[in-house]
Amino acid sequence: MSERFFIPSPPLHGRVVLTGDEARHLVRVLRGQVGDDVVVFAGEGVEWPAQITRLGRDEAELETGPARHDLPAGGPAVSIAVALPKGERQKWLVEKLTELGAAQLIPLETERGVAEATPAARERLRRGVIEACKQCGRNRLMAIGEPLSVAAALADMPPGSRVVIADPGGPPLDPRGLAAGATNLLALVGPEGGFTVAEIAAAEQAGAIRVSLGPHILRIETAAIALAARLAGDG
Ligand code: SAH
């Protein structure tokens, strides 16, 4: 696979200029040369083959070829609403959810949550999505949603959605039964301290199904990734 670069908007008239981090990566780290082939994507499910036509200190001009559109996604769009873990574990979470094809990560505000989804934190998550997309070949960015409470996340889902809430005390997850006929799946994952009884009751009241992921207590990011892997693969 050619080196991939993120561009903030699609090429115009077969031409695009890389700037900022992307240009630095191409010019300084990879030491790209005029004539080298690369691939660019703008995060909308399309990529373009491209060739370097001019190099500056902090920018690179590329000539782009015909757009290559991704095939339409097969199964339901999977959203993971998760009480963010701290520090490096957030980075890992975003990388893995992007690789696994989750459509959206929603920072979940819970009663026992510890990490706040500040604008700076969400910007870091977005940068992590781009990095993961460059590395794994994904052309459509995973969306980073607004921080939402359990009730708001449930209220926000379009008709035709199914919702699960990860709860060690619930019945085992049945991904096939869940995905059949659904256009959108939302999975809720709680903080290290767990969801409160009231949060689980509110979710169930709004139609969420409690699901267990096995006999062990998983870290937040393990539970989120296990759900993305099982739900995204069964459409
Ligand atoms: N102390 C908490 C565990 C929190 S683990 C408790 O006993 O409930 C963090 C989150 O990961 C949980 O809120 C839950 O959403 C999810 N999780 C962890 N292990 C799980 C399992 N075995 N099954 C389902 N969800 C799990």
Short mmCIF file of C-alpha atoms and ligand atoms in Angstrom, two decimals:
data_model
loop_
_atom_site.label_atom_id
_atom_site.label_comp_id
_atom_site.label_asym_id
_atom_site.label_seq_id
_atom_site.Cartn_x
_atom_site.Cartn_y
_atom_site.Cartn_z
CA MET A 1 0.00 0.00 0.00
CA SER A 2 1.32 3.48 -0.90
CA GLU A 3 1.84 6.01 1.89
CA ARG A 4 -1.47 7.69 2.69
CA PHE A 5 -2.05 11.34 3.50
CA PHE A 6 -5.10 13.08 4.92
CA ILE A 7 -6.34 16.21 3.15
CA PRO A 8 -8.99 18.44 4.77
CA SER A 9 -11.01 18.75 1.54
CA PRO A 10 -11.10 16.85 -1.78
CA PRO A 11 -8.60 17.79 -4.54
CA LEU A 12 -9.61 20.58 -6.92
CA HIS A 13 -8.93 20.15 -10.65
CA GLY A 14 -6.67 17.17 -10.01
CA ARG A 15 -4.37 19.03 -7.67
CA VAL A 16 -3.87 19.30 -3.92
CA VAL A 17 -1.28 20.91 -1.65
CA LEU A 18 -0.26 19.13 1.55
CA THR A 19 0.59 21.46 4.44
CA GLY A 20 1.20 21.20 8.19
CA ASP A 21 1.79 17.78 9.79
CA GLU A 22 0.97 15.88 6.62
CA ALA A 23 3.52 17.83 4.57
CA ARG A 24 6.18 17.50 7.28
CA HIS A 25 5.61 13.77 7.37
CA LEU A 26 6.02 13.45 3.59
CA VAL A 27 8.91 15.91 3.16
CA ARG A 28 10.99 15.50 6.33
CA VAL A 29 10.22 12.04 7.66
CA LEU A 30 9.65 10.01 4.49
CA ARG A 31 11.90 12.23 2.32
CA GLY A 32 9.44 12.04 -0.58
CA GLN A 33 10.76 13.00 -4.02
CA VAL A 34 9.09 14.58 -7.05
CA GLY A 35 7.50 11.74 -9.04
CA ASP A 36 6.79 9.52 -5.99
CA ASP A 37 3.34 7.91 -5.84
CA VAL A 38 1.17 8.38 -2.75
CA VAL A 39 -2.54 8.19 -1.89
CA VAL A 40 -4.69 10.97 -0.43
CA PHE A 41 -8.08 10.78 1.30
CA ALA A 42 -10.38 13.45 2.69
CA GLY A 43 -12.27 11.27 5.17
CA GLU A 44 -15.46 10.84 3.11
CA GLY A 45 -15.01 7.28 1.85
CA VAL A 46 -13.01 8.21 -1.27
CA GLU A 47 -9.28 8.07 -2.05
CA TRP A 48 -7.17 9.41 -4.90
CA PRO A 49 -3.88 8.12 -6.24
CA ALA A 50 -1.46 11.05 -6.36
CA GLN A 51 2.04 11.94 -7.53
CA ILE A 52 4.38 14.51 -6.04
CA THR A 53 4.89 17.36 -8.52
CA ARG A 54 6.65 19.97 -6.36
CA LEU A 55 8.25 20.03 -2.93
CA GLY A 56 8.70 23.02 -0.63
CA ARG A 57 10.16 23.15 2.88
CA ASP A 58 6.76 22.78 4.53
CA GLU A 59 4.45 21.84 1.72
CA ALA A 60 4.10 19.41 -1.12
CA GLU A 61 2.06 19.79 -4.28
CA LEU A 62 0.43 16.66 -5.66
CA GLU A 63 -1.32 15.80 -8.89
CA THR A 64 -4.22 13.45 -8.26
CA GLY A 65 -5.70 10.69 -10.44
CA PRO A 66 -9.29 9.42 -10.68
CA ALA A 67 -11.26 9.06 -7.43
CA ARG A 68 -11.65 5.55 -6.02
CA HIS A 69 -14.87 5.17 -4.04
CA ASP A 70 -15.23 2.69 -1.17
CA LEU A 71 -17.83 -0.03 -1.57
CA PRO A 72 -20.97 0.73 0.47
CA ALA A 73 -20.67 -0.64 4.02
CA GLY A 74 -22.56 -3.92 4.39
CA GLY A 75 -23.98 -3.98 7.90
CA PRO A 76 -25.47 -1.50 10.34
CA ALA A 77 -23.46 1.55 11.40
CA VAL A 78 -21.97 0.87 14.83
CA SER A 79 -21.70 3.66 17.40
CA ILE A 80 -19.81 3.07 20.62
CA ALA A 81 -20.70 5.41 23.49
CA VAL A 82 -18.01 5.01 26.10
CA ALA A 83 -17.00 6.60 29.40
CA LEU A 84 -13.50 7.61 28.32
CA PRO A 85 -10.56 5.92 30.04
CA LYS A 86 -7.54 8.07 30.91
CA GLY A 87 -4.45 9.11 28.94
CA GLU A 88 -2.78 6.61 26.64
CA ARG A 89 -5.70 4.22 26.94
CA GLN A 90 -7.86 6.77 25.06
CA LYS A 91 -5.41 6.77 22.19
CA TRP A 92 -5.44 3.01 22.05
CA LEU A 93 -9.24 2.90 22.18
CA VAL A 94 -9.58 5.30 19.24
CA GLU A 95 -7.00 3.47 17.15
CA LYS A 96 -8.66 0.09 17.61
CA LEU A 97 -12.24 1.32 17.10
CA THR A 98 -11.15 3.02 13.88
CA GLU A 99 -9.44 -0.13 12.61
CA LEU A 100 -12.51 -2.23 13.43
CA GLY A 101 -14.80 0.04 11.42
CA ALA A 102 -16.92 1.69 14.13
CA ALA A 103 -18.84 4.59 12.57
CA GLN A 104 -18.80 6.80 15.65
CA LEU A 105 -17.28 7.17 19.10
CA ILE A 106 -19.45 9.10 21.54
CA PRO A 107 -17.79 10.22 24.80
CA LEU A 108 -20.30 9.10 27.42
CA GLU A 109 -20.86 11.27 30.49
CA THR A 110 -21.64 8.98 33.39
CA GLU A 111 -22.13 9.47 37.11
CA ARG A 112 -18.90 7.63 37.98
CA GLY A 113 -16.86 8.75 34.95
CA VAL A 114 -13.41 10.23 35.56
CA ALA A 115 -11.98 11.52 32.24
CA GLU A 116 -13.66 14.62 30.84
CA ALA A 117 -14.15 14.93 27.09
CA THR A 118 -12.84 18.51 26.84
CA PRO A 119 -12.57 20.13 23.39
CA ALA A 120 -8.79 19.55 23.55
CA ALA A 121 -9.30 15.87 24.41
CA ARG A 122 -11.75 15.47 21.52
CA GLU A 123 -9.31 17.15 19.15
CA ARG A 124 -6.67 14.61 20.23
CA LEU A 125 -9.16 11.82 19.57
CA ARG A 126 -9.81 13.22 16.07
CA ARG A 127 -6.10 13.32 15.34
CA GLY A 128 -5.91 9.70 16.52
CA VAL A 129 -8.70 8.76 14.09
CA ILE A 130 -6.78 10.32 11.17
CA GLU A 131 -3.55 8.55 12.15
CA ALA A 132 -5.34 5.20 12.37
CA CYS A 133 -7.10 5.78 9.02
CA LYS A 134 -3.77 6.54 7.35
CA GLN A 135 -2.25 3.37 8.73
CA CYS A 136 -5.14 0.93 8.22
CA GLY A 137 -6.43 2.04 4.81
CA ARG A 138 -9.76 3.36 6.02
CA ASN A 139 -11.07 6.28 3.91
CA ARG A 140 -14.07 7.36 5.99
CA LEU A 141 -13.18 8.95 9.32
CA MET A 142 -14.78 7.55 12.46
CA ALA A 143 -16.84 10.45 13.85
CA ILE A 144 -16.09 11.77 17.35
CA GLY A 145 -19.48 12.76 18.72
CA GLU A 146 -20.45 15.39 21.26
CA PRO A 147 -20.22 14.17 24.87
CA LEU A 148 -23.65 12.82 25.88
CA SER A 149 -25.30 11.37 28.96
CA VAL A 150 -26.78 7.86 28.80
CA ALA A 151 -30.28 9.31 28.33
CA ALA A 152 -29.15 11.79 25.65
CA ALA A 153 -27.18 9.13 23.73
CA LEU A 154 -30.29 6.96 23.61
CA ALA A 155 -32.53 9.85 22.61
CA ASP A 156 -30.12 10.79 19.80
CA MET A 157 -30.31 7.50 17.89
CA PRO A 158 -32.27 7.45 14.60
CA PRO A 159 -35.32 5.18 14.15
CA GLY A 160 -34.26 1.61 13.26
CA SER A 161 -31.55 1.62 15.94
CA ARG A 162 -30.84 -1.12 18.46
CA VAL A 163 -29.05 -0.33 21.67
CA VAL A 164 -27.09 -2.51 24.07
CA ILE A 165 -25.64 -1.55 27.43
CA ALA A 166 -22.57 -3.54 28.48
CA ASP A 167 -23.29 -4.88 31.93
CA PRO A 168 -21.37 -7.77 33.51
CA GLY A 169 -24.64 -8.96 35.07
CA GLY A 170 -26.59 -9.12 31.79
CA PRO A 171 -27.37 -12.08 29.51
CA PRO A 172 -24.74 -13.00 26.86
CA LEU A 173 -24.54 -10.80 23.75
CA ASP A 174 -26.17 -12.31 20.64
CA PRO A 175 -24.76 -10.16 17.80
CA ARG A 176 -26.70 -11.85 14.99
CA GLY A 177 -30.08 -11.49 16.65
CA LEU A 178 -29.27 -7.89 17.47
CA ALA A 179 -28.05 -6.80 14.03
CA ALA A 180 -30.85 -8.45 12.00
CA GLY A 181 -32.84 -5.67 10.33
CA ALA A 182 -31.08 -2.86 12.22
CA THR A 183 -29.59 0.12 10.39
CA ASN A 184 -27.80 1.49 13.45
CA LEU A 185 -26.36 -0.17 16.52
CA LEU A 186 -25.34 1.71 19.65
CA ALA A 187 -23.34 0.10 22.44
CA LEU A 188 -22.90 1.81 25.81
CA VAL A 189 -19.81 1.09 27.91
CA GLY A 190 -19.47 2.39 31.46
CA PRO A 191 -16.59 3.79 33.54
CA GLU A 192 -14.23 1.74 35.75
CA GLY A 193 -16.67 2.26 38.62
CA GLY A 194 -19.47 0.80 36.49
CA PHE A 195 -22.85 2.24 35.53
CA THR A 196 -25.15 3.14 38.42
CA VAL A 197 -28.36 1.17 38.90
CA ALA A 198 -30.24 4.30 37.80
CA GLU A 199 -28.25 4.59 34.56
CA ILE A 200 -28.90 0.96 33.66
CA ALA A 201 -32.59 1.33 34.51
CA ALA A 202 -32.85 4.49 32.36
CA ALA A 203 -31.17 2.74 29.44
CA GLU A 204 -33.46 -0.29 29.72
CA GLN A 205 -36.47 1.99 29.98
CA ALA A 206 -35.42 3.58 26.67
CA GLY A 207 -35.18 0.16 25.00
CA ALA A 208 -31.55 -0.82 25.57
CA ILE A 209 -30.73 -4.50 26.13
CA ARG A 210 -28.21 -5.41 28.84
CA VAL A 211 -25.45 -7.65 27.52
CA SER A 212 -22.56 -9.49 29.14
CA LEU A 213 -19.21 -10.01 27.44
CA GLY A 214 -18.17 -12.99 29.51
CA PRO A 215 -17.33 -13.89 33.08
CA HIS A 216 -14.40 -11.47 33.61
CA ILE A 217 -14.47 -7.77 34.38
CA LEU A 218 -12.98 -6.03 31.35
CA ARG A 219 -11.27 -2.66 31.24
CA ILE A 220 -13.36 0.04 29.55
CA GLU A 221 -11.39 -0.10 26.30
CA THR A 222 -11.44 -3.91 26.17
CA ALA A 223 -15.23 -3.92 26.52
CA ALA A 224 -15.60 -1.21 23.82
CA ILE A 225 -13.31 -3.04 21.40
CA ALA A 226 -14.95 -6.41 22.03
CA LEU A 227 -18.32 -4.86 21.22
CA ALA A 228 -17.07 -3.13 18.07
CA ALA A 229 -15.46 -6.35 16.84
CA ARG A 230 -18.57 -8.42 17.41
CA LEU A 231 -21.16 -5.91 16.20
CA ALA A 232 -19.31 -4.54 13.18
CA GLY A 233 -18.56 -8.01 11.84
CA ASP A 234 -22.13 -9.31 11.76
CA GLY A 235 -24.04 -7.00 9.48
N1 SAH B 1 -16.72 -2.26 38.60
C1 SAH B 1 -17.60 -2.35 37.50
C2 SAH B 1 -16.87 -2.76 36.25
C3 SAH B 1 -16.54 -1.66 35.38
S1 SAH B 1 -15.70 -2.15 33.95
C4 SAH B 1 -18.70 -3.35 37.72
O1 SAH B 1 -18.51 -4.28 38.46
O2 SAH B 1 -19.75 -3.19 37.07
C5 SAH B 1 -16.11 -0.83 32.85
C6 SAH B 1 -17.28 -1.08 31.95
O3 SAH B 1 -16.95 -2.08 31.00
C7 SAH B 1 -18.56 -1.55 32.59
O4 SAH B 1 -19.33 -0.48 33.07
C8 SAH B 1 -19.26 -2.29 31.48
O5 SAH B 1 -19.98 -1.39 30.66
C9 SAH B 1 -18.09 -2.87 30.71
N2 SAH B 1 -17.77 -4.25 31.07
C10 SAH B 1 -16.66 -4.71 31.71
N3 SAH B 1 -16.68 -6.05 31.82
C11 SAH B 1 -17.83 -6.47 31.24
C12 SAH B 1 -18.43 -7.76 31.01
N4 SAH B 1 -17.87 -8.88 31.43
N5 SAH B 1 -19.62 -7.79 30.37
C13 SAH B 1 -20.23 -6.65 29.95
N6 SAH B 1 -19.71 -5.43 30.14
C14 SAH B 1 -18.53 -5.32 30.76
#
